[in-house]
């Protein structure tokens, strides 16, 4: 009997073995399986990954290589435009079938469509499977066939669809494919070396499917109780920290959904916290569905009246913000947390983003780009959608007059300054009442805390009241446009 031709699995932002429908389908055929990852910075519309996400990708690919090896497979690495790379490999190996999971975001979707067309012309079977979302964008449309722009009705519709399909187990074994020459991972230079700035990332994270599952389990066992309140507290470990794992698909939203529902069924007292947690996953869906309709979400404000918004160009202020040197402790703590660990607490992301666009009147796209480069969870949907939300130009956006007061936000969500003391150690010895407003301290109080304002820590780069009035005036112009 002639040997079965191999099946090619194209891994993308789904670097896992479990709940991977394309891999599951390939394993079921019994044919040899070629697992491929294409590092593609060449296809049109590809947005090159930022530095922190590149670091994560390298760790995640290593983890996937090791997991595949345990079940008899291997991961082939190639680089180049995905369509050409895959077509060439199909010819080289006489593959008759290509499977992959749908990723409902640019450029994945466009590239996948192109591959399907090209392989169709070669008579190669090409099939995609749902795996990246709780529900596909086609399932939640308005009467005139576009995605919903307001979260609450979106979330209602998503819940009304019922629980998503149960997650699939990982394949027990794979029939190995032919031996093929691929790129050494190191040749992609995903990790920084001169200088090696990734020490904080290594210290903070363990990428990979197994750590992602362990994190989910630990969060649902110990962290979910009190999520509704604790999720807003940067001084507590109150959230799941699953975002970078989700971003690259080391864990699927269906796995999270079902595991969380199980906890709520088992411990009804936690139902409220579980619902809130799942609604956050709902925001991820909302952002991805939005991106499906608006592929240039990172470039174009959803509300056209913002096109002429009077953004200021101020490189000095932008740099102070990026480096955590604005003189507002909660903002600076967030920006330094980001630089060190590749994430920032959600509440602080809102405050720091609002500070950039409203206090400094700097274009939200500048902030989005900085986050894109420095976040390990930098996400093509979540990042621009949230920036637009903060700036007021997005879907279901924050009202223009909501201008976070960084001092009051600090008082409310970091009442003892624990978060600020961790990330802005030069202020650590200030008492709680001054930790979010060091400029209000007397010379004696500053001296006692070892703070020399303007030298060891900056004075505020803008005055809150004046900046607020300037922002309101700028937003009023847009409102009346
Ligand atoms: P949890 O509270 O445990 O939430 C669980 C999951 O829900 C998260 O992992 C995430 O996938 C999703 N989620 C939570 N909040 C949001 C939200 N507001 N929007 C969309 N999905 C959400 N999140 C990213 O994953 N990537 C980004 O690039 C990103 N950029 C952001 C930029 C700004 C300006 C703001 C305000 C928020 C941004 N977020 C982004 C959303 C949010 O801050 C992070 O998802 C959250 O901090 C991740 O922590 P967690 O996994 O512990 O969250």
Coordinates of C-alpha atoms and ligand atoms in Angstrom, one line a residue:
X1 CA 0.0 0.0 0.0
X2 CA 1.4 3.5 -0.9
X3 CA 2.2 5.6 2.2
X4 CA -0.3 8.3 3.0
X5 CA 0.8 11.8 1.9
X6 CA 1.5 14.0 4.8
X7 CA -0.9 16.5 6.3
X8 CA 0.5 20.0 7.0
X9 CA -0.5 21.9 10.1
X10 CA 0.2 25.6 9.9
X11 CA 0.6 26.9 13.5
X12 CA 0.0 30.6 14.0
X13 CA -1.2 32.4 17.2
X14 CA -2.2 29.0 18.5
X15 CA 1.0 27.6 19.9
X16 CA -0.6 24.7 21.9
X17 CA -1.5 21.0 21.5
X18 CA -4.8 20.9 23.4
X19 CA -8.0 22.4 22.0
X20 CA -6.2 22.8 18.7
X21 CA -8.9 21.6 16.2
X22 CA -6.5 21.6 13.2
X23 CA -4.0 19.4 14.9
X24 CA -6.7 17.2 16.3
X25 CA -8.1 16.7 12.8
X26 CA -4.6 15.9 11.4
X27 CA -3.8 13.4 14.1
X28 CA -7.1 11.6 13.4
X29 CA -6.2 11.0 9.8
X30 CA -3.3 8.8 10.8
X31 CA -1.2 10.4 8.1
X32 CA 2.3 11.7 8.8
X33 CA 2.0 15.2 10.2
X34 CA 4.2 18.2 9.3
X35 CA 3.9 20.9 11.9
X36 CA 5.0 24.3 10.5
X37 CA 5.5 27.8 12.0
X38 CA 6.2 30.5 9.5
X39 CA 7.9 33.7 10.7
X40 CA 6.3 36.1 8.3
X41 CA 7.3 39.7 8.3
X42 CA 6.9 40.0 4.6
X43 CA 3.2 39.5 3.7
X44 CA 1.3 42.7 2.9
X45 CA -0.3 44.2 6.0
X46 CA 1.9 42.3 8.5
X47 CA 2.7 44.4 11.5
X48 CA 6.1 43.3 12.7
X49 CA 5.9 42.1 16.3
X50 CA 7.3 44.4 19.0
X51 CA 10.4 43.6 21.0
X52 CA 8.6 42.0 24.0
X53 CA 6.3 39.9 21.9
X54 CA 9.3 38.6 19.9
X55 CA 10.9 37.5 23.1
X56 CA 7.7 35.7 24.1
X57 CA 7.4 34.1 20.7
X58 CA 10.9 32.5 21.0
X59 CA 10.1 31.0 24.4
X60 CA 6.7 29.8 23.2
X61 CA 8.1 28.1 20.1
X62 CA 10.7 26.3 22.2
X63 CA 8.0 25.1 24.5
X64 CA 5.9 23.9 21.5
X65 CA 8.9 22.1 20.0
X66 CA 9.4 20.2 23.3
X67 CA 5.7 19.3 23.6
X68 CA 5.5 18.1 20.0
X69 CA 8.6 16.0 20.5
X70 CA 6.9 14.2 23.4
X71 CA 4.1 12.9 21.1
X72 CA 6.3 12.0 18.2
X73 CA 6.1 15.2 16.2
X74 CA 8.5 18.1 15.5
X75 CA 8.1 21.7 14.6
X76 CA 9.5 22.9 11.3
X77 CA 10.5 26.6 11.3
X78 CA 10.6 28.6 8.1
X79 CA 10.6 32.3 7.4
X80 CA 9.2 34.4 4.5
X81 CA 5.8 35.3 3.2
X82 CA 3.4 32.6 4.4
X83 CA 1.8 31.9 1.0
X84 CA 5.0 31.3 -0.9
X85 CA 6.6 29.4 2.0
X86 CA 3.7 27.0 2.4
X87 CA 3.2 26.5 -1.3
X88 CA 6.8 25.6 -1.7
X89 CA 6.7 23.2 1.2
X90 CA 3.5 21.6 -0.2
X91 CA 5.4 21.0 -3.5
X92 CA 8.5 19.7 -1.7
X93 CA 6.6 17.2 0.4
X94 CA 3.7 16.3 -1.9
X95 CA 1.4 17.2 0.8
X96 CA -2.3 16.8 -0.1
X97 CA -3.9 18.5 2.9
X98 CA -3.2 21.7 4.8
X99 CA -5.1 22.4 8.0
X100 CA -5.0 25.5 10.2
X101 CA -7.1 27.3 12.8
X102 CA -9.0 30.5 11.9
X103 CA -7.4 33.6 13.5
X104 CA -10.0 36.3 13.1
X105 CA -7.5 39.1 12.8
X106 CA -5.4 40.9 10.2
X107 CA -3.1 39.9 8.6
X108 CA -3.9 36.3 9.5
X109 CA -7.2 36.2 7.8
X110 CA -6.0 37.8 4.5
X111 CA -3.0 35.5 4.4
X112 CA -5.1 32.5 5.1
X113 CA -7.5 33.4 2.3
X114 CA -4.7 33.8 -0.1
X115 CA -3.2 30.4 0.9
X116 CA -6.6 28.8 0.4
X117 CA -6.9 30.2 -3.1
X118 CA -3.3 29.3 -4.1
X119 CA -3.6 25.8 -2.8
X120 CA -7.0 25.3 -4.2
X121 CA -5.6 26.0 -7.7
X122 CA -3.0 23.2 -7.0
X123 CA -5.7 20.8 -6.0
X124 CA -4.5 20.7 -2.4
X125 CA -7.2 20.4 0.3
X126 CA -7.1 23.4 2.6
X127 CA -9.3 23.5 5.7
X128 CA -9.6 25.9 8.5
X129 CA -11.1 25.3 11.9
X130 CA -12.6 27.6 14.6
X131 CA -10.3 27.8 17.6
X132 CA -9.3 31.4 18.5
X133 CA -12.7 32.7 19.6
X134 CA -15.7 31.8 21.7
X135 CA -17.9 32.7 18.7
X136 CA -16.9 33.7 15.1
X137 CA -17.6 37.3 14.0
X138 CA -20.3 35.9 11.6
X139 CA -22.4 34.8 14.7
X140 CA -22.9 38.3 16.0
X141 CA -24.0 40.8 13.4
X142 CA -26.3 43.7 13.3
X143 CA -29.3 43.8 10.9
X144 CA -27.3 45.6 8.3
X145 CA -24.5 43.0 8.7
X146 CA -21.8 44.7 10.6
X147 CA -20.3 43.9 14.0
X148 CA -21.8 45.5 17.1
X149 CA -20.1 48.7 18.3
X150 CA -21.4 48.6 21.9
X151 CA -20.2 46.1 24.4
X152 CA -23.3 45.4 26.5
X153 CA -25.5 44.2 23.6
X154 CA -22.5 42.3 22.2
X155 CA -22.0 40.5 25.5
X156 CA -25.7 39.7 25.7
X157 CA -25.7 38.2 22.2
X158 CA -22.5 36.2 22.9
X159 CA -24.0 34.7 26.1
X160 CA -27.2 33.9 24.3
X161 CA -25.3 31.7 21.9
X162 CA -24.7 29.4 24.9
X163 CA -21.5 27.8 26.0
X164 CA -19.0 27.2 23.2
X165 CA -17.9 23.8 22.1
X166 CA -16.0 21.8 24.7
X167 CA -12.3 22.0 24.3
X168 CA -10.5 19.1 22.7
X169 CA -7.8 17.1 24.4
X170 CA -4.3 17.1 23.0
X171 CA -3.5 14.3 20.5
X172 CA -1.8 11.3 22.2
X173 CA 0.6 10.8 19.3
X174 CA 1.5 12.0 15.9
X175 CA 2.8 10.0 12.9
X176 CA 6.1 11.8 12.2
X177 CA 6.4 13.6 8.9
X178 CA 9.5 13.5 6.6
X179 CA 12.7 15.0 7.9
X180 CA 12.9 18.5 6.5
X181 CA 15.5 21.3 6.8
X182 CA 14.2 24.3 8.7
X183 CA 15.6 27.5 10.2
X184 CA 17.3 27.4 13.5
X185 CA 15.2 29.5 15.9
X186 CA 18.2 31.6 16.8
X187 CA 18.6 32.7 13.2
X188 CA 15.4 34.7 13.6
X189 CA 17.0 36.8 16.3
X190 CA 13.8 37.2 18.3
X191 CA 15.6 37.6 21.6
X192 CA 17.7 40.7 22.5
X193 CA 21.4 40.3 23.1
X194 CA 23.2 43.6 22.9
X195 CA 21.9 44.8 25.2
X196 CA 20.0 42.0 26.7
X197 CA 17.0 43.9 28.2
X198 CA 14.8 40.8 28.7
X199 CA 16.0 40.0 32.3
X200 CA 12.7 41.4 33.7
X201 CA 10.7 39.3 31.3
X202 CA 12.5 36.2 32.2
X203 CA 12.0 37.0 35.9
X204 CA 8.3 37.6 35.4
X205 CA 7.1 34.9 33.1
X206 CA 7.1 31.3 32.0
X207 CA 5.7 31.1 28.5
X208 CA 4.3 27.9 27.1
X209 CA 1.1 25.8 27.2
X210 CA 1.8 24.0 30.4
X211 CA 2.5 27.2 32.4
X212 CA -0.6 28.7 30.9
X213 CA -2.7 25.8 32.1
X214 CA -1.1 25.9 35.5
X215 CA -1.8 29.7 35.7
X216 CA -5.5 29.2 34.9
X217 CA -5.8 26.4 37.4
X218 CA -4.1 28.4 40.2
X219 CA -6.2 31.5 39.4
X220 CA -9.4 29.6 39.5
X221 CA -8.4 27.8 42.7
X222 CA -7.0 30.8 44.6
X223 CA -7.6 34.0 42.7
X224 CA -11.1 34.1 41.4
X225 CA -12.8 34.7 44.8
X226 CA -13.1 38.5 45.0
X227 CA -12.2 39.1 41.4
X228 CA -14.9 41.7 41.0
X229 CA -13.2 44.0 43.5
X230 CA -9.6 42.9 43.3
X231 CA -9.3 43.2 39.5
X232 CA -9.1 47.0 39.9
X233 CA -6.3 46.9 42.5
X234 CA -2.8 47.0 41.2
X235 CA -1.5 46.5 44.7
X236 CA -3.0 43.0 44.8
X237 CA -2.6 39.9 42.7
X238 CA -6.2 40.1 41.7
X239 CA -6.3 39.1 38.0
X240 CA -5.4 36.0 36.0
X241 CA -2.3 37.3 34.1
X242 CA -3.4 35.1 31.3
X243 CA -3.2 37.8 28.6
X244 CA 0.2 37.0 27.0
X245 CA -0.7 33.3 27.0
X246 CA -4.0 34.0 25.3
X247 CA -2.4 36.5 22.9
X248 CA -0.2 33.8 21.3
X249 CA -2.7 31.0 21.8
X250 CA -0.9 28.9 24.4
X251 CA -4.4 28.6 25.9
X252 CA -7.7 28.9 24.1
X253 CA -10.7 31.1 25.3
X254 CA -12.9 27.9 25.2
X255 CA -10.6 26.2 27.7
X256 CA -10.8 29.3 30.0
X257 CA -14.6 29.6 29.5
X258 CA -15.3 25.9 30.4
X259 CA -12.9 25.8 33.3
X260 CA -14.4 29.0 34.8
X261 CA -18.0 27.7 34.3
X262 CA -17.1 24.5 36.0
X263 CA -15.9 26.4 39.1
X264 CA -19.1 28.5 39.1
X265 CA -21.2 25.3 38.9
X266 CA -19.2 23.6 41.7
X267 CA -19.1 26.7 44.0
X268 CA -22.2 28.8 43.3
X269 CA -20.8 31.5 45.7
X270 CA -18.2 32.3 43.1
X271 CA -20.7 32.7 40.2
X272 CA -20.6 36.5 40.4
X273 CA -16.8 36.7 40.2
X274 CA -16.8 34.1 37.4
X275 CA -19.3 36.1 35.4
X276 CA -17.2 39.2 35.7
X277 CA -14.1 37.3 34.7
X278 CA -15.9 35.8 31.6
X279 CA -17.1 39.2 30.7
X280 CA -13.5 40.4 30.5
X281 CA -12.9 37.5 28.1
X282 CA -16.0 38.9 26.3
X283 CA -14.1 42.2 25.9
X284 CA -11.3 40.3 24.1
X285 CA -14.0 38.8 21.8
X286 CA -15.5 42.3 21.3
X287 CA -12.1 43.7 20.3
X288 CA -11.4 40.9 17.9
X289 CA -14.8 41.1 16.3
X290 CA -14.1 44.9 15.9
X291 CA -10.8 44.2 14.3
X292 CA -12.5 41.7 11.9
X293 CA -14.6 44.6 10.6
X294 CA -11.9 47.3 10.9
X295 CA -8.5 45.8 9.9
X296 CA -6.8 49.2 10.3
X297 CA -7.9 49.7 13.9
X298 CA -4.4 50.7 15.0
X299 CA -4.3 53.5 12.5
X300 CA -7.8 54.9 12.1
X301 CA -10.1 56.3 14.8
X302 CA -13.5 54.7 14.6
X303 CA -15.2 58.1 14.9
X304 CA -14.3 60.3 11.9
X305 CA -14.9 63.5 13.8
X306 CA -11.6 62.8 15.6
X307 CA -9.7 63.1 12.3
X308 CA -8.9 66.8 13.0
X309 CA -8.3 66.5 16.7
X310 CA -5.7 69.0 17.8
X311 CA -3.1 66.5 19.0
X312 CA 0.2 68.1 20.2
X313 CA 3.6 67.0 19.2
X314 CA 5.8 67.0 22.3
X315 CA 8.7 64.6 22.1
X316 CA 10.0 65.5 25.5
X317 CA 6.7 64.8 27.2
X318 CA 6.3 61.6 25.2
X319 CA 9.7 60.4 26.4
X320 CA 9.0 61.3 30.0
X321 CA 5.8 59.2 29.8
X322 CA 7.6 56.3 28.2
X323 CA 10.4 56.3 30.8
X324 CA 8.0 56.7 33.8
X325 CA 9.3 60.2 34.6
X326 CA 6.1 62.3 34.5
X327 CA 6.1 63.2 38.2
X328 CA 2.7 61.4 38.7
X329 CA 3.6 58.3 40.7
X330 CA 0.8 56.0 39.6
X331 CA 1.5 56.7 35.9
X332 CA 5.3 56.3 36.4
X333 CA 4.8 53.1 38.3
X334 CA 2.7 51.7 35.5
X335 CA 5.2 52.7 32.8
X336 CA 8.1 51.2 34.7
X337 CA 6.1 48.0 35.4
X338 CA 5.6 47.8 31.7
X339 CA 9.2 48.3 30.8
X340 CA 10.4 45.7 33.4
X341 CA 7.8 42.9 33.1
X342 CA 6.1 43.5 29.7
X343 CA 2.6 44.1 31.2
X344 CA 0.8 46.8 33.1
X345 CA -2.2 46.3 35.4
X346 CA -5.4 47.1 33.5
X347 CA -6.5 49.9 35.8
X348 CA -3.1 51.5 35.5
X349 CA -3.1 51.0 31.7
X350 CA -6.3 53.1 31.7
X351 CA -4.8 55.9 33.9
X352 CA -1.4 56.0 32.0
X353 CA -3.1 56.0 28.6
X354 CA -5.6 58.7 29.7
X355 CA -2.6 60.7 30.9
X356 CA -0.9 60.6 27.5
X357 CA -4.0 61.4 25.4
X358 CA -5.7 63.8 27.8
X359 CA -3.1 65.4 30.1
X360 CA -0.5 65.6 27.4
X361 CA -2.8 65.7 24.4
X362 CA -0.5 63.3 22.5
X363 CA -2.0 61.2 19.8
X364 CA -3.3 57.8 21.0
X365 CA -1.4 56.2 18.2
X366 CA 1.9 57.1 19.8
X367 CA 0.9 55.3 23.0
X368 CA -0.5 52.4 21.1
X369 CA 2.8 52.0 19.3
X370 CA 4.8 52.1 22.5
X371 CA 2.6 49.5 24.1
X372 CA 2.8 47.4 20.9
X373 CA 6.6 47.4 21.3
X374 CA 6.8 46.8 25.1
X375 CA 3.8 44.6 26.0
X376 CA 4.3 40.8 26.0
X377 CA 0.5 40.6 25.5
X378 CA 0.5 43.2 22.6
X379 CA -2.6 42.3 20.8
X380 CA -3.8 43.5 17.4
X381 CA -7.4 43.8 18.7
X382 CA -7.1 44.6 22.4
X383 CA -4.4 47.2 22.2
X384 CA -5.8 49.6 19.6
X385 CA -9.4 49.1 20.7
X386 CA -8.5 50.0 24.3
X387 CA -6.5 53.0 23.2
X388 CA -9.4 54.2 21.2
X389 CA -11.7 53.6 24.1
X390 CA -9.5 55.7 26.4
X391 CA -9.1 58.5 23.8
X392 CA -12.8 58.6 23.2
X393 CA -12.6 58.0 19.5
X394 CA -13.4 54.2 19.5
X395 CA -16.3 51.9 19.8
X396 CA -18.2 52.2 23.1
X397 CA -15.7 54.8 24.1
X398 CA -15.1 56.5 27.4
X399 CA -16.9 59.9 27.4
X400 CA -14.6 62.7 26.5
X401 CA -15.1 64.5 29.8
X402 CA -13.8 61.5 31.8
X403 CA -10.3 62.6 32.6
X404 CA -8.8 60.4 35.2
X405 CA -7.2 62.3 38.0
X406 CA -4.0 60.3 38.6
X407 CA -3.8 61.3 42.2
X408 CA -7.3 60.2 43.1
X409 CA -6.9 57.1 41.0
X410 CA -3.8 56.3 43.1
X411 CA -5.6 57.0 46.4
X412 CA -8.5 54.8 45.4
X413 CA -6.9 51.8 43.8
X414 CA -3.5 51.8 45.5
X415 CA -4.5 53.3 48.9
X416 CA -1.3 52.4 50.8
X417 CA 1.0 53.0 47.9
X418 CA 2.2 49.4 47.7
X419 CA 2.2 49.4 43.9
X420 CA 3.9 52.8 43.6
X421 CA 6.6 51.8 46.2
X422 CA 7.3 48.6 44.3
X423 CA 7.9 50.3 40.9
X424 CA 9.1 53.8 42.0
X425 CA 11.4 52.9 44.9
X426 CA 12.8 56.4 45.2
X427 CA 9.4 57.4 46.7
X428 CA 9.2 54.3 49.0
X429 CA 9.7 56.1 52.2
X430 CA 7.0 58.7 51.7
X431 CA 4.0 58.2 54.0
X432 CA 0.7 56.9 52.5
X433 CA -0.9 60.3 52.4
X434 CA 1.8 61.7 50.2
X435 CA 2.8 58.8 48.1
X436 CA 0.5 59.8 45.2
X437 CA 1.3 63.6 45.5
X438 CA 4.9 64.1 46.5
X439 CA 4.8 67.7 45.4
X440 CA 2.5 68.4 48.4
X441 CA 5.1 67.3 50.9
X442 CA 6.9 69.9 53.0
X443 CA 10.7 70.1 52.6
X444 CA 11.0 68.4 55.9
X445 CA 8.8 65.5 54.8
X446 CA 10.7 65.1 51.6
X447 CA 14.0 65.2 53.4
X448 CA 12.8 62.5 55.8
X449 CA 11.8 60.3 52.9
X450 CA 15.1 60.9 51.1
X451 CA 13.3 62.6 48.1
X452 CA 14.8 65.6 46.4
X453 CA 12.0 66.6 44.1
X454 CA 13.2 67.6 40.6
X455 CA 16.4 65.6 41.2
X456 CA 15.7 62.1 42.6
X457 CA 12.1 62.2 41.3
X458 CA 10.6 64.6 38.8
X459 CA 8.2 67.4 39.6
X460 CA 4.9 66.9 37.7
X461 CA 5.5 67.6 34.0
X462 CA 2.0 69.2 33.7
X463 CA -0.4 70.6 36.3
X464 CA -3.5 68.4 36.5
X465 CA -6.0 71.2 36.7
X466 CA -4.5 73.2 33.7
X467 CA -4.1 70.0 31.7
X468 CA -7.7 69.0 32.4
X469 CA -9.0 72.3 31.2
X470 CA -6.9 72.2 28.1
X471 CA -8.2 68.7 27.3
X472 CA -11.8 69.7 27.8
X473 CA -11.3 72.6 25.4
X474 CA -9.7 70.4 22.8
X475 CA -12.4 67.8 23.1
X476 CA -15.2 70.5 22.9
X477 CA -14.0 71.4 19.4
X478 CA -14.4 67.8 18.3
X479 CA -17.7 67.5 20.0
X480 CA -19.1 70.4 18.2
X481 CA -17.6 69.4 14.8
Ligands
LIG1 P1 -7.9 39.4 33.5 O1 -8.6 40.5 34.4 O2 -7.5 38.2 34.3 O3 -8.8 39.2 32.3 C1 -8.9 37.9 31.6 C2 -8.6 38.2 30.1 O4 -9.7 39.0 29.6 C3 -7.4 38.9 29.8 O5 -6.3 38.0 29.8 C4 -7.7 39.5 28.4 O6 -7.5 38.6 27.4 C5 -9.2 39.8 28.6 N1 -9.3 41.2 28.9 C6 -9.3 41.8 30.1 N2 -9.5 43.1 30.1 C7 -9.7 43.4 28.8 C8 -9.9 44.6 28.0 N3 -10.1 45.8 28.6 N4 -10.0 44.5 26.7 C9 -9.8 43.4 26.0 N5 -9.6 42.2 26.7 C10 -9.5 42.2 28.0 N6 -5.0 43.4 26.6 C11 -4.2 42.6 25.9 O7 -4.4 41.4 26.0 N7 -3.4 43.1 24.9 C12 -3.1 44.4 24.8 O8 -2.3 44.8 23.9 C13 -3.9 45.3 25.6 N8 -3.6 46.6 25.5 C14 -4.3 47.5 26.3 C15 -4.1 48.9 26.2 C16 -4.8 49.8 27.0 C17 -4.6 51.3 26.8 C18 -5.7 49.3 27.9 C19 -6.5 50.2 28.8 C20 -6.0 47.9 28.1 C21 -5.3 47.0 27.2 N9 -5.5 45.6 27.4 C22 -4.8 44.8 26.5 C23 -6.6 45.1 28.2 C24 -6.2 44.7 29.6 O9 -5.4 45.7 30.2 C25 -5.4 43.4 29.7 O10 -6.0 42.4 28.9 C26 -5.3 42.9 31.1 O11 -4.6 43.8 31.9 C27 -4.6 41.5 31.1 O12 -4.4 41.1 32.5 P2 -5.1 39.7 32.9 O13 -4.8 38.7 31.9 O14 -4.6 39.5 34.3 O15 -6.6 40.1 32.9

